[in-house]
Short mmCIF file of C-alpha atoms and ligand atoms in Angstrom, two decimals:
data_model
loop_
_atom_site.label_atom_id
_atom_site.label_comp_id
_atom_site.label_asym_id
_atom_site.label_seq_id
_atom_site.Cartn_x
_atom_site.Cartn_y
_atom_site.Cartn_z
CA MET A 10 70.07 192.49 147.11
CA ARG A 11 71.61 195.21 144.95
CA ILE A 12 72.53 194.55 141.32
CA ALA A 13 74.65 197.01 139.35
CA LEU A 14 74.41 197.18 135.56
CA TYR A 15 77.16 198.40 133.30
CA ASN A 16 76.01 197.73 129.81
CA PRO A 17 76.49 200.67 127.48
CA ASP A 18 75.16 198.87 124.38
CA SER A 19 71.84 197.70 125.73
CA ARG A 20 68.51 199.02 127.09
CA ALA A 21 68.71 199.32 130.88
CA GLU A 22 64.90 198.99 131.34
CA PHE A 23 64.96 195.57 129.70
CA TRP A 24 67.41 194.30 132.33
CA ILE A 25 65.78 196.10 135.26
CA ASP A 26 62.30 194.78 134.36
CA GLY A 27 63.60 191.26 133.68
CA LEU A 28 65.45 191.04 137.01
CA HIS A 29 62.52 192.57 138.94
CA ALA A 30 60.22 189.91 137.49
CA VAL A 31 62.25 187.31 139.43
CA TRP A 32 63.45 189.40 142.39
CA PRO A 33 60.83 192.17 142.93
CA ASP A 34 62.65 193.53 145.97
CA ALA A 35 66.07 193.73 144.36
CA GLU A 36 67.56 197.18 143.81
CA VAL A 37 68.71 197.14 140.19
CA ALA A 38 70.39 200.24 138.83
CA LEU A 39 72.77 201.42 136.15
CA TRP A 40 76.18 202.01 137.70
CA SER A 41 77.89 205.36 137.48
CA PRO A 42 80.82 206.69 139.56
CA GLY A 43 79.61 207.30 143.12
CA SER A 44 76.70 204.78 142.95
CA ALA A 45 75.98 202.75 146.10
CA PRO A 46 78.04 199.51 146.02
CA ALA A 47 76.20 196.39 144.80
CA ASP A 48 76.26 192.69 145.71
CA PHE A 49 76.19 191.48 142.11
CA ALA A 50 76.98 193.08 138.76
CA ILE A 51 76.08 192.48 135.13
CA ALA A 52 78.64 194.22 132.97
CA TRP A 53 80.38 194.51 129.63
CA THR A 54 83.79 196.27 129.53
CA PRO A 55 83.39 198.30 132.72
CA PRO A 56 86.12 200.73 133.82
CA GLN A 57 88.50 200.01 136.73
CA ALA A 58 86.49 202.35 139.00
CA PHE A 59 83.55 199.93 138.72
CA PHE A 60 85.48 197.39 140.82
CA ASP A 61 87.43 199.89 142.93
CA GLU A 62 84.14 201.36 144.21
CA GLN A 63 82.50 197.95 144.81
CA PRO A 64 85.01 195.93 146.86
CA GLY A 65 82.24 193.69 148.26
CA LEU A 66 80.90 192.42 144.90
CA ARG A 67 80.06 188.73 145.20
CA ALA A 68 79.97 188.05 141.46
CA VAL A 69 80.16 189.82 138.14
CA PHE A 70 78.29 188.38 135.15
CA ASN A 71 80.13 189.23 131.92
CA LEU A 72 77.74 190.18 129.12
CA GLY A 73 79.70 188.19 126.58
CA ALA A 74 81.68 184.98 126.15
CA GLY A 75 85.15 186.55 126.19
CA VAL A 76 86.38 187.90 129.51
CA ASP A 77 89.67 189.42 128.33
CA ALA A 78 88.50 192.99 129.07
CA LEU A 79 87.63 192.00 132.66
CA MET A 80 90.88 190.07 133.12
CA ARG A 81 92.83 193.26 132.43
CA LEU A 82 91.25 194.90 135.52
CA ARG A 83 91.95 194.49 139.23
CA ILE A 84 88.88 192.60 140.47
CA PRO A 85 88.34 192.01 144.20
CA PRO A 86 89.71 188.54 145.09
CA GLN A 87 86.38 187.16 146.36
CA THR A 88 84.37 188.34 143.31
CA GLN A 89 83.41 185.40 141.13
CA VAL A 90 83.61 186.08 137.40
CA VAL A 91 80.90 184.32 135.39
CA ARG A 92 80.70 184.47 131.60
CA LEU A 93 78.01 183.81 129.01
CA GLU A 94 78.13 180.34 127.49
CA ASP A 95 76.52 180.10 124.08
CA ALA A 96 73.33 182.06 124.94
CA GLY A 97 72.48 182.03 121.21
CA MET A 98 76.02 182.88 120.09
CA ALA A 99 77.16 179.39 119.04
CA VAL A 100 74.73 179.03 116.14
CA GLN A 101 75.59 182.55 114.95
CA MET A 102 79.28 181.68 115.05
CA ALA A 103 78.62 178.49 113.08
CA GLU A 104 76.69 180.49 110.45
CA TYR A 105 79.46 183.06 110.13
CA VAL A 106 82.37 180.60 109.92
CA CYS A 107 80.57 178.24 107.53
CA HIS A 108 79.69 181.21 105.34
CA ALA A 109 83.34 182.31 105.22
CA VAL A 110 84.64 178.79 104.54
CA LEU A 111 82.03 178.01 101.87
CA ARG A 112 82.45 181.36 100.15
CA HIS A 113 86.18 180.80 99.80
CA PHE A 114 85.88 177.08 99.01
CA ARG A 115 83.33 177.62 96.23
CA GLY A 116 85.13 180.67 94.79
CA LEU A 117 81.97 182.72 95.19
CA ASP A 118 83.85 186.06 95.18
CA THR A 119 85.30 185.15 91.78
CA TYR A 120 81.89 184.09 90.45
CA GLU A 121 80.37 187.32 91.77
CA ALA A 122 83.04 189.38 89.96
CA ASP A 123 82.31 187.36 86.80
CA ALA A 124 78.59 188.04 87.16
CA ARG A 125 79.20 191.77 87.53
CA ALA A 126 81.17 191.61 84.25
CA ARG A 127 78.34 189.53 82.61
CA ARG A 128 80.85 186.68 82.15
CA TRP A 129 79.59 183.06 82.11
CA ARG A 130 82.53 180.77 82.90
CA TYR A 131 83.67 177.96 85.16
CA HIS A 132 86.62 177.82 87.54
CA PRO A 133 88.41 174.63 88.61
CA VAL A 134 86.63 172.44 91.15
CA VAL A 135 88.44 172.30 94.51
CA MET A 136 88.32 168.96 96.30
CA ARG A 137 87.25 168.88 99.96
CA SER A 138 90.22 166.67 100.73
CA ASP A 139 92.45 169.62 99.69
CA PHE A 140 90.59 171.98 102.01
CA PRO A 141 91.17 170.92 105.64
CA VAL A 142 89.82 173.42 108.15
CA GLY A 143 91.60 173.93 111.49
CA VAL A 144 89.69 175.39 114.42
CA MET A 145 91.75 176.89 117.26
CA GLY A 146 89.69 176.62 120.44
CA LEU A 147 87.37 173.69 121.06
CA GLY A 148 85.20 175.29 123.72
CA VAL A 149 81.53 176.23 123.62
CA LEU A 150 81.77 178.11 120.31
CA GLY A 151 84.58 176.11 118.68
CA SER A 152 82.73 172.83 119.28
CA ARG A 153 79.59 174.14 117.59
CA VAL A 154 81.63 175.42 114.62
CA VAL A 155 83.44 172.09 114.26
CA GLN A 156 80.10 170.27 114.25
CA ALA A 157 78.70 172.60 111.56
CA LEU A 158 81.80 172.22 109.36
CA ARG A 159 81.57 168.43 109.66
CA GLY A 160 78.02 168.76 108.34
CA PHE A 161 79.55 170.02 105.08
CA GLU A 162 82.00 167.11 105.11
CA PHE A 163 85.18 169.19 105.33
CA PRO A 164 88.18 167.47 106.92
CA VAL A 165 88.31 169.24 110.32
CA ASN A 166 91.22 169.64 112.76
CA ALA A 167 90.88 171.22 116.18
CA TRP A 168 93.38 172.54 118.71
CA SER A 169 92.75 173.06 122.43
CA ARG A 170 94.79 173.38 125.62
CA GLN A 171 93.77 170.03 127.10
CA PRO A 172 93.55 166.89 124.90
CA LYS A 173 90.06 166.13 123.56
CA MET A 174 88.36 163.52 121.41
CA VAL A 175 85.62 164.46 118.93
CA ASP A 176 84.17 161.99 116.44
CA GLY A 177 85.40 162.63 112.90
CA VAL A 178 87.76 165.43 114.00
CA GLN A 179 91.54 165.24 114.22
CA CYS A 180 92.25 166.74 117.63
CA PHE A 181 95.52 168.37 118.69
CA ALA A 182 96.39 169.89 122.05
CA GLY A 183 98.99 172.09 123.65
CA GLY A 184 102.06 173.90 122.37
CA ASP A 185 103.79 170.64 121.41
CA GLN A 186 101.11 169.82 118.84
CA LEU A 187 100.53 173.30 117.45
CA ASP A 188 102.86 172.91 114.46
CA ALA A 189 101.32 169.57 113.48
CA PHE A 190 97.84 171.12 113.74
CA LEU A 191 98.83 174.07 111.53
CA ALA A 192 100.58 171.88 108.96
CA ALA A 193 97.40 169.77 108.67
CA SER A 194 95.20 172.84 108.01
CA LYS A 195 94.58 175.11 105.02
CA VAL A 196 91.87 177.28 106.54
CA LEU A 197 92.47 178.54 110.08
CA VAL A 198 89.59 179.63 112.31
CA CYS A 199 90.53 181.40 115.56
CA LEU A 200 88.08 180.86 118.42
CA LEU A 201 90.51 181.11 121.32
CA PRO A 202 90.03 183.31 124.36
CA LEU A 203 92.52 186.19 124.47
CA THR A 204 95.05 185.37 127.22
CA VAL A 205 98.77 185.89 127.81
CA ASP A 206 99.31 182.52 126.10
CA THR A 207 97.23 183.23 123.00
CA GLN A 208 97.87 186.91 122.21
CA ASN A 209 99.69 187.36 118.86
CA ILE A 210 99.26 183.64 118.12
CA LEU A 211 98.28 184.41 114.51
CA ASN A 212 101.82 185.54 113.71
CA HIS A 213 104.23 185.07 110.80
CA ARG A 214 105.75 181.91 112.26
CA ASN A 215 102.46 180.17 112.83
CA LEU A 216 100.58 181.39 109.74
CA SER A 217 103.56 180.32 107.57
CA ARG A 218 102.97 176.76 108.73
CA LEU A 219 99.49 176.61 107.19
CA GLN A 220 99.25 174.80 103.86
CA PRO A 221 99.99 177.05 100.82
CA GLY A 222 96.96 179.07 99.71
CA GLY A 223 95.80 179.27 103.34
CA TYR A 224 92.87 181.34 104.53
CA VAL A 225 92.44 182.95 107.97
CA ILE A 226 89.13 183.54 109.75
CA ASN A 227 89.52 185.50 113.00
CA VAL A 228 86.36 185.70 115.04
CA ALA A 229 87.98 185.74 118.49
CA ARG A 230 89.89 188.93 119.33
CA GLY A 231 91.94 191.38 117.25
CA ALA A 232 95.00 190.97 119.48
CA HIS A 233 95.34 187.32 118.42
CA LEU A 234 96.47 188.54 115.00
CA VAL A 235 99.70 190.34 114.12
CA ASP A 236 98.30 192.61 111.40
CA ALA A 237 101.61 193.22 109.57
CA ASP A 238 102.33 189.46 109.44
CA LEU A 239 98.99 188.76 107.79
CA LEU A 240 99.63 191.48 105.19
CA ALA A 241 103.14 190.14 104.48
CA LEU A 242 101.88 186.58 103.96
CA LEU A 243 99.09 187.79 101.65
CA ASP A 244 101.68 189.77 99.66
CA SER A 245 103.99 186.75 99.41
CA GLY A 246 101.09 184.61 98.15
CA HIS A 247 101.38 182.05 100.97
CA LEU A 248 97.94 183.08 102.19
CA ALA A 249 95.04 183.52 99.77
CA GLY A 250 92.83 185.68 101.97
CA ALA A 251 91.25 186.41 105.31
CA MET A 252 87.87 187.17 106.81
CA LEU A 253 88.18 189.26 109.95
CA ASP A 254 85.47 190.18 112.45
CA VAL A 255 87.68 191.50 115.26
CA PHE A 256 90.49 194.04 115.34
CA ARG A 257 93.15 195.43 117.68
CA THR A 258 91.39 198.79 117.60
CA GLU A 259 87.60 198.79 117.22
CA PRO A 260 86.12 200.47 115.29
CA LEU A 261 88.86 199.70 112.76
CA PRO A 262 90.51 203.10 112.06
CA PRO A 263 89.75 204.52 108.58
CA GLU A 264 93.43 204.57 107.60
CA HIS A 265 94.03 200.88 108.47
CA PRO A 266 95.45 198.90 105.50
CA PHE A 267 92.88 196.11 106.01
CA TRP A 268 90.15 198.41 104.66
CA GLY A 269 89.85 198.03 100.92
CA HIS A 270 92.39 195.16 100.76
CA ALA A 271 91.30 192.93 97.88
CA GLN A 272 91.93 189.70 99.82
CA ILE A 273 90.48 190.74 103.19
CA SER A 274 86.79 190.74 104.10
CA ILE A 275 85.81 192.82 107.12
CA THR A 276 82.80 192.76 109.43
CA PRO A 277 82.33 194.97 112.51
CA HIS A 278 82.55 192.46 115.40
CA MET A 279 79.16 190.96 114.63
CA SER A 280 79.87 187.25 114.08
CA ALA A 281 78.05 186.34 117.32
CA ARG A 282 76.00 189.12 118.88
CA THR A 283 74.93 189.06 122.52
CA LEU A 284 71.18 188.36 122.46
CA GLU A 285 69.26 190.11 125.25
CA ALA A 286 66.57 187.55 126.03
CA GLU A 287 68.92 184.54 125.99
CA SER A 288 71.53 186.39 128.05
CA LEU A 289 69.01 187.57 130.66
CA ALA A 290 67.59 184.04 131.04
CA GLN A 291 71.08 182.54 131.42
CA ILE A 292 72.22 185.14 133.95
CA ILE A 293 69.05 184.71 136.02
CA ALA A 294 69.60 180.92 136.11
CA LYS A 295 73.24 181.39 137.11
CA LEU A 296 72.42 183.94 139.81
CA GLN A 297 69.70 181.66 141.20
CA ALA A 298 72.23 178.81 141.40
CA LEU A 299 74.75 181.07 143.09
CA LEU A 300 72.23 182.33 145.66
CA GLN A 301 71.25 178.72 146.46
CA GLY A 302 74.90 177.71 146.89
CA GLN A 303 74.77 175.39 143.88
CA PRO A 304 77.55 174.97 141.29
CA VAL A 305 77.51 177.65 138.58
CA ASP A 306 78.51 176.94 134.95
CA GLY A 307 80.77 179.39 133.18
CA LEU A 308 82.90 180.32 136.18
CA VAL A 309 86.10 181.90 134.89
CA GLN A 310 89.35 180.45 136.20
CA ARG A 311 91.23 183.67 136.76
CA GLU A 312 94.69 182.08 136.90
CA ARG A 313 94.35 180.75 133.31
CA GLY A 314 92.55 183.87 132.06
CA TYR A 315 89.37 182.29 130.63
P1 NAP B 24 85.58 178.64 125.78
O1 NAP B 24 84.38 177.77 125.88
O2 NAP B 24 86.25 179.07 127.03
O3 NAP B 24 86.64 177.85 124.86
C1 NAP B 24 87.96 178.27 124.75
C2 NAP B 24 88.76 177.19 124.02
O4 NAP B 24 90.07 177.69 123.77
C3 NAP B 24 88.92 175.90 124.83
O5 NAP B 24 88.81 174.78 124.01
C4 NAP B 24 90.34 176.01 125.39
O6 NAP B 24 90.99 174.79 125.61
C5 NAP B 24 91.03 176.73 124.24
N1 NAP B 24 92.25 177.38 124.71
C6 NAP B 24 92.38 178.36 125.65
N2 NAP B 24 93.68 178.67 125.82
C7 NAP B 24 94.38 177.88 124.98
C8 NAP B 24 95.75 177.71 124.70
N3 NAP B 24 96.69 178.44 125.34
N4 NAP B 24 96.12 176.81 123.78
C9 NAP B 24 95.19 176.05 123.15
N5 NAP B 24 93.85 176.15 123.36
C10 NAP B 24 93.47 177.05 124.27
O7 NAP B 24 85.27 179.95 124.96
P2 NAP B 24 84.08 180.21 123.91
O8 NAP B 24 82.81 180.48 124.60
O9 NAP B 24 84.12 179.14 122.90
O10 NAP B 24 84.57 181.61 123.26
C11 NAP B 24 85.83 181.70 122.61
C12 NAP B 24 86.14 183.16 122.29
O11 NAP B 24 85.34 183.62 121.21
C13 NAP B 24 85.85 184.16 123.41
O12 NAP B 24 86.87 184.17 124.38
C14 NAP B 24 85.76 185.47 122.65
O13 NAP B 24 87.03 186.09 122.60
C15 NAP B 24 85.36 185.04 121.24
N6 NAP B 24 84.02 185.55 120.87
C16 NAP B 24 83.89 186.39 119.82
C17 NAP B 24 82.64 186.85 119.44
C18 NAP B 24 82.46 187.73 118.25
O14 NAP B 24 81.36 188.25 118.02
N7 NAP B 24 83.47 187.95 117.44
C19 NAP B 24 81.50 186.45 120.16
C20 NAP B 24 81.67 185.59 121.23
C21 NAP B 24 82.93 185.14 121.58
P3 NAP B 24 90.46 173.76 126.72
O15 NAP B 24 89.15 173.23 126.16
O16 NAP B 24 91.51 172.73 126.78
O17 NAP B 24 90.26 174.56 127.98
C1 GLV B 25 81.93 188.99 122.09
O1 GLV B 25 82.90 189.30 121.48
C2 GLV B 25 81.92 188.11 123.21
O2 GLV B 25 83.00 187.82 123.74
O3 GLV B 25 80.83 187.69 123.61
#
C-alpha cells in the first residue's frame, strides 16, 4: 500500500512514523510532482496536479473539517473524500465562540478600556433574554458550540439544511426558515461548510435581518462573508461588532479595512486548529475501516459539497 502525504503545515516524520507503526510495510512519502502514484492520500489544500497524477487514488483524507478547497478540484470519480470530524476541534470551537459571545455580552472590551484609563464605573446590565445567539450549521462543530452556549443559559437558535431537534434550542432549517432564524437572533455564529449554497450568505440582506445591535462571529470560511456589507452595517449602527477568524484572502492583506477597525476583532484562522495526534488516530481508524470494507464516518457527499 502506498500513502501520499501533502501537508505543508505539519511534520512529515510524525505522519510517516505513525502510519508505519500500524502498517510497517506501507510506502508512505511526501508527494511532489512526479512522485509514484499512491493508493491513499492524506492532504490539506493540495494542488490540482496531486489528483491529475494519481488517477487511481482510492481515498483522500482531508486534514481538516472543511473540504471546500478539495471540492474546487477535479478529483477522480472513484476517489472517496473523507474529512476530519471533531478530532479535538469541537471543544476549541466552543471555547472560541463562547469567549467571543461572553466578551461582547459582558462588555469586557469597554471595561478593559476603562481599566486602561484607571476609570472605575459600571455599564448597564444586559439581560440574557435580549441576547439570543443563532448558530448557522448544526453539524459536528455547530452542535458542540450550541451545547456550550446552552451551558451559559443563552437563548440559542440553530439553522441547518435538514430539520433537527435539539433540547432547549429553537431549530430552523432550509431557505424557507432562514429569515425567521435571523430575526430571532442578535448574535450570529457561522459554522457552515463553504458550498455553492452558502457562499456570500453573510450579506447585507441577511445581516440586516438580525436584531438591532447584532454581532457576527465567522469561524467557518472567509467567502461566507461579504466584507463590504459587514462594514456598511457597522457604519450604519445596525451591527455592533464582529469577531472574525477566517477571511477571503489569508493571510489578511495589510491594507484590508478590517485591520484596525474599532468594532472588529481578528484572529488568524486559529479558532480550531488541526491537532496532529487526534487527527492521526482518526485517520488510521478510518483507513482501517475502509480497508476492511466497513462503513467510514465523515465521507463527503460530493454532490452537496460537504
Ligand atoms: P458538518 O458536520 O458537515 O456540519 C455542517 C452543518 O452545516 C450541518 O448542520 C449542515 O446541515 C449545515 N449546512 C450545510 N449546508 C447548509 C445549507 N445550505 N443551509 C443550511 N445549513 C447547511 O461540518 P463541521 O465539522 O461542523 O464544520 C463546519 C465548518 O467549520 C467546516 O466546513 C469549516 O469550513 C469550518 N471550520 C473552521 C475552522 C477554523 O479554524 N476556523 C476549523 C474547522 C472547521 P445538515 O445537518 O442538515 O446537513
Ligand atoms: C479548518 O479550517 C478546517 O476546516 O479544519
